[in-house]
Tab-separated table of C-alpha atoms in Angstrom:
chain	number	residue	atom	x	y	z
A	1	MET	CA	-32.604	5.731	-16.455
A	2	SER	CA	-36.460	4.203	-14.969
A	3	GLY	CA	-38.299	2.039	-12.226
A	4	CYS	CA	-36.021	0.983	-9.046
A	5	LEU	CA	-32.653	3.242	-9.923
A	6	ALA	CA	-34.639	6.728	-10.168
A	7	ALA	CA	-36.781	5.458	-6.959
A	8	ASN	CA	-33.461	4.905	-5.572
A	9	ALA	CA	-34.674	1.291	-4.334
A	10	TRP	CA	-32.443	-1.157	-2.016
A	11	ILE	CA	-32.893	-4.272	-5.046
A	12	CYS	CA	-32.643	-3.244	-8.117
A	13	PRO	CA	-31.988	-5.079	-10.935
A	14	GLU	CA	-30.903	-2.812	-12.944
A	15	TYR	CA	-27.920	-1.301	-10.979
A	16	VAL	CA	-26.348	-5.008	-11.387
A	17	SER	CA	-26.945	-4.572	-14.482
A	18	SER	CA	-25.761	-1.359	-16.024
A	19	ARG	CA	-23.235	-1.463	-13.053
A	20	ALA	CA	-21.562	-5.177	-14.131
A	21	GLN	CA	-18.029	-3.369	-14.440
A	22	GLU	CA	-17.773	-1.559	-11.735
A	23	LEU	CA	-18.364	-4.620	-9.506
A	24	THR	CA	-17.005	-7.315	-10.907
A	25	ASP	CA	-13.774	-4.985	-10.588
A	26	ALA	CA	-14.911	-4.293	-6.815
A	27	THR	CA	-15.551	-7.931	-6.206
A	28	VAL	CA	-11.234	-8.689	-7.956
A	29	GLN	CA	-9.805	-6.669	-5.731
A	30	HIS	CA	-11.305	-7.700	-3.140
A	31	VAL	CA	-10.366	-11.646	-3.643
A	32	TRP	CA	-6.653	-10.914	-4.349
A	33	ILE	CA	-6.501	-8.347	-1.565
A	34	THR	CA	-7.868	-11.330	0.876
A	35	VAL	CA	-5.883	-14.427	-0.876
A	36	VAL	CA	-2.579	-11.593	-1.033
A	37	SER	CA	-2.745	-11.226	2.736
A	38	VAL	CA	-3.970	-15.332	3.746
A	39	LEU	CA	-0.838	-16.152	1.642
A	40	VAL	CA	1.366	-13.754	3.537
A	41	GLY	CA	-0.157	-13.957	6.458
A	42	LEU	CA	0.816	-18.251	6.156
A	43	ALA	CA	4.430	-16.978	5.279
A	44	VAL	CA	4.599	-15.049	8.011
A	45	ALA	CA	2.934	-17.516	10.577
A	46	PHE	CA	4.838	-20.749	9.278
A	47	PRO	CA	8.318	-19.729	10.744
A	48	LEU	CA	7.153	-18.131	13.660
A	49	ALA	CA	4.652	-21.345	14.617
A	50	LEU	CA	8.056	-23.061	14.200
A	51	LEU	CA	10.316	-20.726	16.104
A	52	VAL	CA	7.930	-20.801	19.074
A	53	ARG	CA	7.517	-24.618	19.236
A	54	ALA	CA	11.771	-24.752	18.865
A	55	ARG	CA	12.578	-22.293	21.356
A	56	PRO	CA	9.407	-22.695	24.240
A	57	ALA	CA	11.077	-18.554	25.573
A	58	PHE	CA	9.950	-17.195	22.264
A	59	ALA	CA	5.745	-18.388	23.246
A	60	GLY	CA	5.296	-15.320	25.139
A	61	PRO	CA	6.631	-12.636	23.422
A	62	VAL	CA	4.728	-13.700	20.314
A	63	LEU	CA	1.779	-14.865	20.817
A	64	GLY	CA	1.735	-11.373	22.989
A	65	LEU	CA	2.193	-9.341	20.017
A	66	THR	CA	-0.039	-10.613	17.693
A	67	THR	CA	-2.277	-10.109	20.508
A	68	VAL	CA	-1.962	-7.366	20.942
A	69	LEU	CA	-1.712	-6.559	17.120
A	70	TYR	CA	-5.532	-7.778	17.072
A	71	ALA	CA	-7.246	-5.812	19.636
A	72	VAL	CA	-5.425	-2.596	17.790
A	73	PRO	CA	-8.362	-1.242	15.541
A	74	SER	CA	-9.157	-1.924	12.178
A	75	LEU	CA	-9.456	1.754	11.465
A	76	ALA	CA	-6.719	3.111	13.676
A	77	MET	CA	-4.148	-0.346	11.911
A	78	PHE	CA	-4.812	1.055	8.878
A	79	SER	CA	-4.350	4.349	9.407
A	80	LEU	CA	-0.953	3.422	11.604
A	81	LEU	CA	0.896	2.025	8.342
A	82	LEU	CA	-0.529	4.850	6.776
A	83	PRO	CA	2.984	6.737	6.879
A	84	LEU	CA	4.691	4.171	6.368
A	85	PHE	CA	3.315	2.861	3.284
A	86	GLY	CA	1.205	5.607	1.827
A	87	LEU	CA	-1.818	5.167	0.174
A	88	SER	CA	-1.103	1.604	-1.655
A	89	ALA	CA	-2.912	-1.248	-1.234
A	90	ALA	CA	0.012	-2.526	-0.100
A	91	LEU	CA	-1.366	-0.519	3.165
A	92	VAL	CA	-4.023	-2.848	3.055
A	93	VAL	CA	-2.142	-6.622	3.179
A	94	THR	CA	0.308	-5.512	5.683
A	95	GLY	CA	-2.888	-4.452	8.127
A	96	LEU	CA	-5.176	-7.956	6.774
A	97	VAL	CA	-1.748	-10.059	7.348
A	98	LEU	CA	-0.727	-8.361	11.157
A	99	TYR	CA	-4.678	-9.333	11.909
A	100	SER	CA	-3.983	-12.606	10.620
A	101	LEU	CA	-1.014	-13.475	12.660
A	102	THR	CA	-3.126	-14.562	15.924
A	103	ILE	CA	-5.596	-16.589	15.020
A	104	LEU	CA	-2.627	-18.553	12.306
A	105	VAL	CA	-0.067	-18.696	14.040
A	106	ARG	CA	-1.949	-20.212	17.406
A	107	ASN	CA	-3.472	-22.790	15.018
A	108	ILE	CA	-0.478	-24.540	13.571
A	109	LEU	CA	0.550	-24.277	16.933
A	110	ALA	CA	-2.470	-26.620	17.895
A	111	GLY	CA	-2.167	-28.861	16.055
A	112	LEU	CA	1.259	-29.261	15.991
A	113	ALA	CA	1.255	-29.860	19.964
A	114	ALA	CA	-2.169	-32.573	18.548
A	115	VAL	CA	0.512	-34.876	17.208
A	116	PRO	CA	0.892	-38.005	19.091
A	117	GLU	CA	4.054	-37.990	20.349
A	118	GLU	CA	4.010	-41.635	20.209
A	119	THR	CA	3.464	-41.061	16.403
A	120	ARG	CA	6.646	-39.025	16.954
A	121	GLU	CA	8.870	-42.458	18.049
A	122	ALA	CA	7.578	-43.816	15.859
A	123	ALA	CA	8.845	-41.637	13.081
A	124	ARG	CA	12.391	-41.245	14.562
A	125	GLY	CA	12.335	-45.067	14.670
A	126	MET	CA	11.882	-45.502	11.680
A	127	GLY	CA	15.015	-43.322	10.844
A	128	TYR	CA	13.201	-39.510	9.985
A	129	GLY	CA	15.014	-36.840	10.925
A	130	PRO	CA	13.937	-33.390	12.214
A	131	GLY	CA	13.120	-32.152	8.609
A	132	ARG	CA	11.220	-35.260	7.531
A	133	LEU	CA	9.561	-35.649	10.506
A	134	LEU	CA	8.036	-32.421	10.255
A	135	TRP	CA	7.005	-32.492	6.179
A	136	GLU	CA	6.093	-35.872	5.976
A	137	VAL	CA	4.267	-36.552	9.435
A	138	GLU	CA	3.978	-33.462	11.371
A	139	LEU	CA	2.506	-30.944	9.568
A	140	PRO	CA	-0.555	-33.730	7.014
A	141	LEU	CA	-1.839	-34.716	10.599
A	142	ALA	CA	-1.981	-30.797	12.271
A	143	LEU	CA	-3.499	-29.852	8.320
A	144	PRO	CA	-7.040	-30.599	9.664
A	145	ALA	CA	-6.665	-27.901	12.360
A	146	VAL	CA	-3.947	-25.594	10.013
A	147	LEU	CA	-6.896	-25.261	7.629
A	148	ALA	CA	-9.550	-24.375	9.940
A	149	GLY	CA	-7.190	-21.621	10.938
A	150	VAL	CA	-7.109	-20.897	7.443
A	151	ARG	CA	-10.669	-21.102	7.081
A	152	MET	CA	-11.136	-18.779	9.852
A	153	ALA	CA	-8.846	-16.338	8.676
A	154	THR	CA	-9.741	-15.749	5.631
A	155	VAL	CA	-13.372	-15.522	6.675
A	156	SER	CA	-12.933	-12.619	8.813
A	157	THR	CA	-9.937	-11.282	5.903
A	158	VAL	CA	-12.683	-10.829	3.565
A	159	ALA	CA	-15.184	-8.714	6.472
A	160	LEU	CA	-11.822	-6.712	7.335
A	161	THR	CA	-11.176	-6.126	3.753
A	162	THR	CA	-14.198	-3.654	3.266
A	163	VAL	CA	-12.201	-0.850	5.685
A	164	GLY	CA	-9.109	-0.711	3.463
A	165	ALA	CA	-12.165	1.219	1.809
A	166	LEU	CA	-10.709	4.114	3.647
A	167	VAL	CA	-7.437	4.309	1.474
A	168	ASP	CA	-9.703	3.308	-1.522
A	169	TYR	CA	-7.906	-0.339	-1.184
A	170	GLY	CA	-11.286	-1.625	0.875
A	171	GLY	CA	-13.077	-4.014	-3.028
A	172	LEU	CA	-16.367	-4.350	-2.661
A	173	GLY	CA	-15.747	-1.955	1.085
A	174	THR	CA	-15.170	1.218	-1.771
A	175	LEU	CA	-18.474	0.558	-2.904
A	176	ILE	CA	-19.739	0.225	-0.043
A	177	THR	CA	-18.041	3.768	2.106
A	178	SER	CA	-19.215	5.241	-1.706
A	179	GLY	CA	-22.248	4.250	-1.964
A	180	LEU	CA	-23.157	5.836	1.696
A	181	LYS	CA	-22.011	9.672	0.654
A	182	SER	CA	-24.189	9.392	-2.527
A	183	PHE	CA	-27.149	7.895	-0.541
A	184	PHE	CA	-26.847	4.991	-3.268
A	185	LYS	CA	-28.861	2.120	-1.458
A	186	ALA	CA	-28.463	-0.103	-4.159
A	187	GLN	CA	-24.987	-0.250	-4.619
A	188	VAL	CA	-24.240	-0.718	-0.195
A	189	LEU	CA	-26.988	-3.312	-0.673
A	190	THR	CA	-25.545	-4.403	-3.506
A	191	ALA	CA	-22.086	-4.482	-2.885
A	192	SER	CA	-22.502	-6.507	1.572
A	193	VAL	CA	-24.724	-9.072	-0.070
A	194	LEU	CA	-22.179	-9.694	-2.351
A	195	CYS	CA	-19.155	-9.555	-0.030
A	196	VAL	CA	-21.168	-11.887	2.535
A	197	LEU	CA	-21.439	-14.478	-0.180
A	198	LEU	CA	-17.631	-13.959	-0.616
A	199	ALA	CA	-16.873	-15.511	2.668
A	200	VAL	CA	-19.547	-17.461	2.501
A	201	THR	CA	-18.256	-19.128	-0.826
A	202	ALA	CA	-14.769	-19.212	0.576
A	203	ASP	CA	-15.286	-20.959	3.217
A	204	ALA	CA	-17.005	-23.450	1.920
A	205	LEU	CA	-13.954	-23.416	-0.932
A	206	LEU	CA	-11.536	-24.475	1.484
A	207	LEU	CA	-13.888	-26.830	3.368
A	208	ALA	CA	-13.497	-28.637	0.216
A	209	LEU	CA	-9.583	-28.386	0.202
A	210	GLN	CA	-9.813	-29.112	3.844
A	211	ARG	CA	-11.668	-32.763	2.659
A	212	LEU	CA	-9.316	-33.563	-0.079
A	213	LEU	CA	-6.108	-33.212	1.812
A	214	THR	CA	-7.365	-34.944	5.049
A	215	PRO	CA	-9.194	-38.103	3.632
A	216	TRP	CA	-8.623	-39.999	7.195
A	217	THR	CA	-10.123	-37.729	9.389
A	218	ARG	CA	-13.840	-38.696	6.897
A	219	ALA	CA	-12.868	-42.413	7.387
A	220	ALA	CA	-12.170	-41.950	10.923
A	221	ARG	CA	-15.754	-40.182	11.158
A	222	ALA	CA	-17.328	-42.535	8.675
A	223	ARG	CA	-16.359	-45.480	10.843
A	224	GLY	CA	-17.892	-43.404	14.533
A	225	SER	CA	-14.792	-43.692	16.372
A	226	ALA	CA	-12.861	-40.803	17.925
A	227	PRO	CA	-14.916	-38.054	16.291
A	228	ARG	CA	-12.638	-35.390	16.034
A	229	ARG	CA	-14.821	-31.828	16.262
A	230	SER	CA	-11.185	-29.657	14.901
A	231	THR	CA	-11.753	-31.608	11.926
A	232	SER	CA	-15.681	-30.372	11.402
A	233	PRO	CA	-17.297	-27.113	10.382
A	234	GLY	CA	-16.861	-24.323	12.466
A	235	SER	CA	-15.098	-25.682	15.592
A	236	ALA	CA	-12.442	-22.527	16.787
A	237	SER	CA	-9.879	-25.432	17.291
A	238	PRO	CA	-8.570	-28.343	17.936
A	239	GLY	CA	-8.119	-27.156	21.684
A	240	LEU	CA	-11.339	-27.069	22.301
A	241	THR	CA	-12.457	-30.659	23.101
A	242	SER	CA	-9.330	-32.529	22.851
A	243	SER	CA	-7.684	-31.555	26.103
A	244	GLY	CA	-9.410	-29.422	29.153
A	245	SER	CA	-6.147	-27.612	30.206
A	246	ARG	CA	-6.578	-23.594	30.957
A	247	ALA	CA	-4.061	-22.493	28.761
A	248	ARG	CA	-6.075	-24.475	25.787
A	249	ARG	CA	-9.240	-22.997	26.107
A	250	GLY	CA	-8.078	-19.914	26.655
A	251	ALA	CA	-6.739	-19.697	23.301
A	252	ALA	CA	-9.659	-21.683	22.312
A	253	ALA	CA	-12.080	-18.980	23.792
A	254	ARG	CA	-9.755	-16.055	21.299
A	255	ASP	CA	-10.410	-17.738	18.366
A	256	SER	CA	-14.459	-17.685	18.648
A	257	VAL	CA	-13.925	-14.182	18.774
A	258	GLY	CA	-14.388	-12.760	15.363
A	259	LYS	CA	-12.456	-9.219	14.023
A	260	ALA	CA	-14.670	-6.569	13.100
A	261	GLY	CA	-14.952	-5.963	9.582
B	1	MET	CA	9.618	8.452	17.314
B	2	GLY	CA	8.576	11.669	16.871
B	3	VAL	CA	4.821	10.781	16.375
B	4	VAL	CA	5.053	9.562	19.835
B	5	ALA	CA	5.990	12.548	20.813
B	6	ASP	CA	3.867	14.521	18.364
B	7	ALA	CA	1.251	11.870	19.314
B	8	TRP	CA	2.034	12.606	23.533
B	9	THR	CA	1.376	16.351	22.290
B	10	TRP	CA	-1.709	16.255	21.554
B	11	LEU	CA	-3.048	14.500	23.644
B	12	ALA	CA	-1.169	17.344	26.636
B	13	THR	CA	-3.061	20.093	24.477
B	14	GLY	CA	-6.242	20.891	27.086
B	15	ALA	CA	-8.544	22.724	23.713
B	16	ASN	CA	-8.183	18.735	22.206
B	17	TRP	CA	-10.138	17.256	25.002
B	18	GLN	CA	-12.573	20.034	24.870
B	19	GLY	CA	-16.559	20.657	22.774
B	20	GLU	CA	-18.250	18.600	20.782
B	21	ALA	CA	-15.641	17.046	19.231
B	22	GLY	CA	-12.889	16.361	21.386
B	23	VAL	CA	-11.814	13.790	23.328
B	24	TRP	CA	-14.404	13.843	26.280
B	25	HIS	CA	-17.314	14.004	24.451
B	26	ARG	CA	-15.489	11.372	21.813
B	27	LEU	CA	-15.331	9.141	24.793
B	28	GLY	CA	-18.887	9.420	26.199
B	29	GLU	CA	-20.456	8.589	23.176
B	30	HIS	CA	-17.804	5.275	22.863
B	31	LEU	CA	-19.177	4.483	26.252
B	32	TRP	CA	-22.464	5.028	25.488
B	33	PHE	CA	-22.637	2.898	22.314
B	34	SER	CA	-19.939	0.723	23.572
B	35	GLY	CA	-21.846	-0.035	27.204
B	36	VAL	CA	-24.967	-0.541	26.103
B	37	SER	CA	-24.086	-3.282	22.871
B	38	LEU	CA	-22.598	-5.386	25.693
B	39	VAL	CA	-25.600	-5.353	28.032
B	40	LEU	CA	-28.504	-6.446	25.409
B	41	SER	CA	-25.974	-8.836	23.706
B	42	CYS	CA	-25.747	-10.331	27.125
B	43	LEU	CA	-29.472	-9.857	27.863
B	44	ILE	CA	-29.305	-11.739	23.658
B	45	ALA	CA	-26.770	-13.713	23.801
B	46	LEU	CA	-26.316	-15.258	27.938
B	47	PRO	CA	-29.804	-17.022	28.177
B	48	ALA	CA	-30.557	-18.728	24.879
B	49	ALA	CA	-26.244	-20.012	26.019
B	50	PHE	CA	-27.282	-21.418	28.742
B	51	TRP	CA	-30.758	-22.894	27.939
B	52	LEU	CA	-29.022	-24.507	25.375
B	53	GLY	CA	-25.306	-25.808	27.316
B	54	HIS	CA	-27.875	-26.831	29.827
B	55	VAL	CA	-30.344	-29.123	27.930
B	56	GLY	CA	-27.426	-30.627	25.849
B	57	LYS	CA	-28.954	-29.270	22.254
B	58	GLY	CA	-28.193	-26.967	19.635
B	59	GLY	CA	-24.381	-27.110	19.399
B	60	ALA	CA	-24.799	-26.610	15.957
B	61	LEU	CA	-26.168	-24.449	15.676
B	62	ALA	CA	-24.125	-22.334	18.643
B	63	VAL	CA	-21.508	-22.275	16.180
B	64	ASN	CA	-22.460	-21.780	13.298
B	65	VAL	CA	-24.165	-18.737	14.768
B	66	SER	CA	-20.528	-17.815	15.154
B	67	ASN	CA	-19.312	-18.299	11.409
B	68	VAL	CA	-22.131	-16.990	10.109
B	69	GLY	CA	-21.099	-13.371	12.263
B	70	ARG	CA	-17.323	-13.581	11.610
B	71	ALA	CA	-18.582	-13.761	7.518
B	72	VAL	CA	-20.939	-10.146	8.293
B	73	PRO	CA	-19.068	-6.996	8.056
B	74	THR	CA	-19.818	-5.261	10.791
B	75	LEU	CA	-18.744	-1.816	8.354
B	76	ALA	CA	-21.464	-3.286	5.685
B	77	VAL	CA	-24.171	-3.539	8.229
B	78	LEU	CA	-23.057	-0.154	9.720
B	79	VAL	CA	-23.473	1.703	6.851
B	80	LEU	CA	-26.785	-0.189	5.492
B	81	LEU	CA	-28.944	0.691	8.674
B	82	THR	CA	-27.971	3.995	8.936
B	83	LEU	CA	-29.174	5.027	5.339
B	84	THR	CA	-32.945	2.412	6.539
B	85	PRO	CA	-35.013	4.867	9.087
B	86	LEU	CA	-33.253	4.204	11.680
B	87	GLY	CA	-30.756	6.205	10.885
B	88	ARG	CA	-32.661	9.028	11.688
B	89	GLN	CA	-31.780	7.996	14.951
B	90	GLY	CA	-28.777	8.438	16.432
B	91	GLY	CA	-26.396	6.016	17.534
B	92	VAL	CA	-29.704	3.830	16.931
B	93	PRO	CA	-27.424	1.700	13.721
B	94	THR	CA	-23.829	1.794	15.762
B	95	ILE	CA	-25.182	0.223	18.644
B	96	VAL	CA	-27.500	-2.452	16.084
B	97	ALA	CA	-24.373	-3.703	14.472
B	98	LEU	CA	-22.932	-3.844	17.786
B	99	VAL	CA	-24.609	-5.685	18.604
B	100	LEU	CA	-25.489	-7.990	15.850
B	101	PHE	CA	-21.710	-8.296	16.105
B	102	ALA	CA	-21.074	-9.555	19.869
B	103	VAL	CA	-23.586	-11.644	20.660
B	104	PRO	CA	-22.062	-14.837	17.933
B	105	PRO	CA	-19.367	-14.309	20.393
B	106	LEU	CA	-21.368	-14.137	23.401
B	107	LEU	CA	-23.642	-17.569	22.501
B	108	THR	CA	-20.237	-19.592	21.539
B	109	ASN	CA	-18.290	-19.120	24.716
B	110	THR	CA	-21.362	-19.517	27.035
B	111	TYR	CA	-22.160	-22.861	25.345
B	112	LEU	CA	-18.578	-24.301	25.306
B	113	GLY	CA	-18.734	-23.174	28.890
B	114	MET	CA	-21.680	-25.167	29.762
B	115	ARG	CA	-21.059	-27.422	27.838
B	116	GLU	CA	-17.470	-28.603	29.386
B	117	VAL	CA	-18.452	-28.454	33.060
B	118	ASP	CA	-17.708	-32.082	33.051
B	119	ARG	CA	-20.247	-35.000	32.628
B	120	SER	CA	-20.125	-36.983	35.910
B	121	VAL	CA	-19.856	-34.245	37.752
B	122	VAL	CA	-23.982	-33.158	36.357
B	123	GLU	CA	-24.454	-36.939	36.799
B	124	ALA	CA	-23.820	-37.351	40.084
B	125	ALA	CA	-25.861	-33.721	40.954
B	126	ARG	CA	-28.884	-35.185	38.783
B	127	GLY	CA	-27.997	-38.433	40.840
B	128	MET	CA	-28.642	-35.936	44.504
B	129	GLY	CA	-32.079	-35.745	43.337
B	130	MET	CA	-31.262	-32.475	41.972
B	131	SER	CA	-33.512	-30.141	40.113
B	132	GLY	CA	-33.270	-28.403	36.454
B	133	GLY	CA	-33.077	-25.204	38.032
B	134	GLN	CA	-30.693	-25.937	41.426
B	135	LEU	CA	-28.585	-28.383	38.754
B	136	PHE	CA	-27.770	-24.792	36.794
B	137	ARG	CA	-27.548	-22.837	39.954
B	138	THR	CA	-25.163	-24.065	42.096
B	139	VAL	CA	-23.423	-26.887	39.715
B	140	GLU	CA	-23.550	-25.451	36.419
B	141	LEU	CA	-23.213	-22.209	36.207
B	142	PRO	CA	-20.244	-21.471	38.880
B	143	LEU	CA	-17.949	-24.113	36.860
B	144	ALA	CA	-18.785	-22.619	33.686
B	145	LEU	CA	-18.429	-18.941	34.967
B	146	PRO	CA	-14.663	-18.672	34.035
B	147	LEU	CA	-15.731	-19.592	29.793
B	148	VAL	CA	-18.294	-16.996	29.904
B	149	MET	CA	-16.291	-14.286	31.575
B	150	THR	CA	-13.153	-15.484	28.874
B	151	GLY	CA	-16.457	-14.623	26.919
B	152	LEU	CA	-17.570	-11.643	27.796
B	153	ARG	CA	-14.145	-9.810	28.416
B	154	LEU	CA	-12.921	-10.429	24.437
B	155	ALA	CA	-16.383	-9.349	23.674
B	156	ALA	CA	-15.956	-6.097	25.275
B	157	VAL	CA	-12.920	-5.982	24.490
B	158	GLN	CA	-13.565	-6.086	20.485
B	159	VAL	CA	-17.187	-4.221	20.727
B	160	ILE	CA	-14.996	-0.993	21.845
B	161	ALA	CA	-12.324	-2.027	19.145
B	162	THR	CA	-15.441	-2.106	16.760
B	163	ALA	CA	-16.774	0.871	17.678
B	164	THR	CA	-14.039	2.973	16.296
B	165	LEU	CA	-16.591	2.268	12.659
B	166	ALA	CA	-18.594	4.153	13.515
B	167	ALA	CA	-16.848	7.124	12.666
B	168	MET	CA	-17.005	5.718	9.219
B	169	ALA	CA	-20.351	5.105	9.203
B	170	GLY	CA	-20.822	8.834	10.210
B	171	GLU	CA	-21.485	8.492	14.278
B	172	GLY	CA	-19.749	9.153	16.950
B	173	GLY	CA	-17.281	8.190	19.189
B	174	LEU	CA	-13.852	7.520	19.460
B	175	GLY	CA	-13.081	6.566	16.049
B	176	ARG	CA	-14.395	10.293	14.515
B	177	ILE	CA	-11.016	11.455	16.298
B	178	ILE	CA	-8.981	9.137	13.964
B	179	THR	CA	-11.238	9.494	10.893
B	180	ALA	CA	-11.266	13.466	11.743
B	181	GLY	CA	-7.047	12.693	11.709
B	182	PHE	CA	-6.857	11.114	9.154
B	183	HIS	CA	-8.735	13.505	6.408
B	184	THR	CA	-6.373	16.002	6.879
B	185	TYR	CA	-2.962	13.993	7.858
B	186	ASP	CA	-2.378	15.058	10.757
B	187	THR	CA	-1.026	11.684	12.067
B	188	ALA	CA	-0.207	12.717	15.207
B	189	GLN	CA	-4.046	12.935	15.732
B	190	VAL	CA	-4.807	9.628	13.918
B	191	PHE	CA	-1.853	8.346	16.221
B	192	ALA	CA	-3.569	9.412	19.810
B	193	GLY	CA	-7.231	8.437	19.405
B	194	ALA	CA	-5.963	5.025	18.282
B	195	LEU	CA	-3.701	5.318	21.829
B	196	LEU	CA	-7.115	6.282	23.222
B	197	VAL	CA	-8.924	3.798	21.840
B	198	GLY	CA	-6.290	0.834	22.693
B	199	ALA	CA	-6.280	2.180	26.383
B	200	LEU	CA	-10.065	2.014	27.505
B	201	ALA	CA	-10.358	-1.258	25.673
B	202	LEU	CA	-7.308	-2.042	28.658
B	203	LEU	CA	-8.682	-0.952	31.272
B	204	VAL	CA	-12.003	-2.269	30.388
B	205	GLU	CA	-9.957	-6.280	29.888
B	206	GLY	CA	-8.265	-5.212	33.593
B	207	VAL	CA	-11.656	-3.969	34.719
B	208	LEU	CA	-13.657	-7.592	34.142
B	209	ALA	CA	-10.275	-8.937	34.460
B	210	ALA	CA	-10.770	-8.384	38.159
B	211	ALA	CA	-14.885	-8.886	38.457
B	212	GLY	CA	-14.135	-12.534	36.829
B	213	ARG	CA	-11.086	-13.328	39.711
B	214	ALA	CA	-14.278	-11.996	42.625
B	215	LEU	CA	-16.496	-13.560	41.075
B	216	ALA	CA	-14.587	-16.850	40.688
B	217	GLY	CA	-13.321	-16.553	44.649
B	218	HIS	CA	-17.046	-16.425	45.378
B	219	GLY	CA	-18.268	-19.520	44.205
B	220	ARG	CA	-14.905	-20.874	45.711
B	221	LYS	CA	-15.805	-19.752	49.114
B	222	ARG	CA	-19.522	-20.933	48.142
B	223	THR	CA	-18.501	-24.202	48.291
B	224	GLU	CA	-16.359	-24.505	50.033
B	225	THR	CA	-18.815	-23.547	53.323
């Protein structure tokens, strides 16, 4: 015990090497909570988006409810779910899933709405049924918007997972809050930096996946025809540029507001 | 439903509103943090975004700042700041963390609002010989205002919701009612705390929405005359 650990320095390689196992465990927990939350979020958001599209009467309640859920403070959300789940990872995952729904449902809907009507007509004319139309035509075309939503949801989920420290399932957040209690500066800084790195890495990986899955958008951009901002890094949703309608702009504005972590 | 009734009982109990840990004191702290942070965020974000939008540069910057902002965990920033000498000044870590949190959405929404102003209108105004300042005051600002107000409203609601995290870093605010209830397994108090934060967020959203409508109406009248 010497040097930076004894001095309680902010930056301490000794801490990283001596507590490597603890840091790895926290990072792994952080990653799996994030991955499970986003995947479950997608699994819930897809049927919801399809339901809203098939029955527009559901649009108000579904979008309204997910928006209200998004406004619930994360601290309150996790506390309120406690009686249902107890101190468990399921509690954190459920809260994160509920938050991701706002972003995911809106982006899936925006992506599907952006599919040109002529494309649909052409596919129907070629004898595509509704199911095949959805899977083979609409979803691939909606993919850039859907993946943009997944990226946003993932990045904010990584940040939000830290609040799970309240019930000891916060991944790196647990190290951050326990570091606060013991005034352990190196632990707080290292865990915080790892958390940001995790978000940036996840974003980069998803961007690579998006490029891989939608090669046609790159070709279109290279030709210089119709550079769609919806596929460029960072823009919130296709609604930003493709249409100036008030409702879309409202949705885009909502999406560009982050959720606290 | 038992929890809701219990929470109501908790809220109806006068003793819970008095004193250092009472609702009034925590509400005051909450409003102080949120208000100061929001004003500071506006002072930082709005001039920058107006300028960038006016000259039509920095779109990538405005969007990327927002994305980076999303990746930074507010809880981590709060705890980090609490451990620095700033942490000894009560409330400063919370305010700094909330400003960092609110600037990106304000910047992005304002910039987008400025850029979504119809280019042909801007060109026409320039053709009429308007100077940059006139163009900004009489054309761009009124047209961008609805989206700017939307950004402000959303930022305000998110700041109020996020300010609860201050409690996890040992600071004040309504979050303390939630964490105190959490540590004593008092679900009614947790629920009551969440209700208070939710009600405050909705109230502020309503006030800002009304202000936005009033401003928009004012702008319309001015252009009609």
